[in-house]
Amino acid sequence: LGWRPREMLWMAIKWRLTSRRRALLWTAPEVLNAKGSAAELLEPSADVFSFGRVCYLVVTGREPLHGVDVKTIEEALRRGIAPPLEWPDAWPRLVTGNVMAEGPVEASLVGRCRTLVERCCSIKPLLRPNMDD
């Protein structure tokens, strides 16, 4: 095995970009933008934001902000805007375990999940529900 500096440099850059992207997908904006207060990092509302993103993944089967590049996400957060989550137009069947259910997913269930996720992922921490809700 020989050292291949170009390949190692590319791997390091790719790892760094991937790590930054992952942080942007799952971490509350106020945590990413925190300047000095460690208290902001420990607020329960930041956990609610991350919970909302995990719920989005579970409901849609997609990573949050899939297809959106890091620079676009960072710019939106700097301006105090949360890039919108993209929701599928059709929900043909509910997957339970490894088995497809027999009918279409109930529209009201999808609507309730979407409402919860959007509340949890609000750019403003005070508008997020608490975990008791």
XYZ file of C-alpha atoms in Angstrom:
133
model
C 0.000 0.000 0.000
C 1.401 3.328 -1.011
C 0.362 6.756 0.160
C -1.773 8.509 -2.405
C -1.944 12.129 -1.319
C -4.547 13.217 -3.873
C -6.908 10.386 -2.973
C -6.425 11.018 0.740
C -7.053 14.737 0.283
C -10.231 14.040 -1.682
C -11.423 11.584 0.996
C -10.790 14.194 3.707
C -12.665 16.879 1.769
C -15.549 14.515 1.033
C -15.739 13.463 4.702
C -15.766 17.104 5.809
C -18.501 18.069 3.339
C -20.557 15.016 4.260
C -20.179 15.735 7.983
C -21.217 19.369 7.519
C -24.213 18.343 5.422
C -25.315 15.816 8.030
C -25.075 18.446 10.762
C -27.191 20.819 8.680
C -29.863 18.160 8.120
C -30.435 17.144 11.714
C -29.315 20.040 13.931
C -31.463 22.976 15.000
C -30.471 26.277 13.369
C -29.896 28.016 16.690
C -27.333 25.358 17.614
C -25.540 25.721 14.278
C -25.513 29.517 14.650
C -24.642 29.596 18.374
C -21.908 32.115 19.018
C -21.025 31.726 22.662
C -23.831 30.503 24.873
C -23.601 26.828 25.722
C -27.139 27.128 27.098
C -28.484 27.412 23.539
C -26.952 24.058 22.745
C -28.796 22.404 25.619
C -32.294 23.754 25.026
C -34.991 21.066 24.703
C -36.380 22.915 21.676
C -33.217 21.960 19.764
C -33.974 18.304 20.494
C -37.548 18.826 19.283
C -36.173 20.159 15.990
C -34.014 17.057 15.527
C -36.956 14.847 16.500
C -39.022 16.507 13.769
C -36.336 15.767 11.208
C -36.198 12.120 12.302
C -39.994 11.925 12.042
C -39.758 13.297 8.500
C -37.317 10.510 7.622
C -39.607 7.876 9.129
C -42.756 9.195 7.442
C -41.318 9.893 3.979
C -38.397 7.488 3.785
C -36.201 10.421 2.671
C -33.445 12.403 4.347
C -34.559 15.951 5.131
C -33.557 18.439 2.428
C -32.452 15.691 0.063
C -31.124 17.192 -3.122
C -30.437 20.607 -1.557
C -26.758 21.573 -1.531
C -24.896 22.690 1.593
C -24.377 26.299 0.443
C -28.105 26.780 -0.181
C -28.949 25.440 3.278
C -26.287 27.579 4.977
C -27.420 30.737 3.182
C -31.054 30.141 4.132
C -30.114 29.616 7.784
C -28.036 32.822 7.789
C -31.113 34.702 6.597
C -33.265 33.058 9.280
C -35.199 30.910 6.825
C -35.722 27.189 7.133
C -35.522 25.511 3.734
C -38.874 23.758 3.272
C -39.131 20.012 3.571
C -40.360 18.366 0.400
C -43.373 16.102 0.898
C -44.379 13.397 -1.589
C -47.555 14.021 -3.581
C -48.706 10.425 -3.389
C -48.766 7.954 -0.528
C -49.868 4.761 -2.230
C -49.335 2.221 0.540
C -48.275 2.115 4.144
C -45.269 -0.064 4.912
C -45.506 -1.968 8.174
C -42.326 -3.846 8.899
C -41.470 -5.580 5.631
C -45.092 -5.948 4.541
C -47.090 -3.535 2.416
C -50.529 -2.778 3.832
C -53.535 -3.372 1.615
C -54.798 0.160 1.073
C -53.589 3.689 0.544
C -52.293 5.593 3.531
C -55.068 7.538 5.168
C -54.752 11.181 4.131
C -55.555 12.460 7.622
C -52.649 10.435 9.077
C -50.221 11.968 6.578
C -51.640 15.418 7.290
C -51.235 15.019 11.045
C -47.655 13.779 10.635
C -46.825 16.662 8.320
C -48.304 19.206 10.725
C -46.309 17.766 13.629
C -43.055 17.668 11.652
C -43.486 21.228 10.408
C -44.164 22.481 13.941
C -41.141 20.615 15.309
C -38.905 21.980 12.540
C -39.932 25.603 12.938
C -37.008 28.017 12.540
C -38.208 29.756 15.732
C -37.613 27.629 18.848
C -40.539 29.211 20.725
C -42.980 27.984 18.052
C -41.923 24.352 18.435
C -44.011 22.060 20.616
C -42.464 20.566 23.701
C -42.110 16.803 23.995
C -45.130 16.609 26.315
C -47.328 17.873 23.468
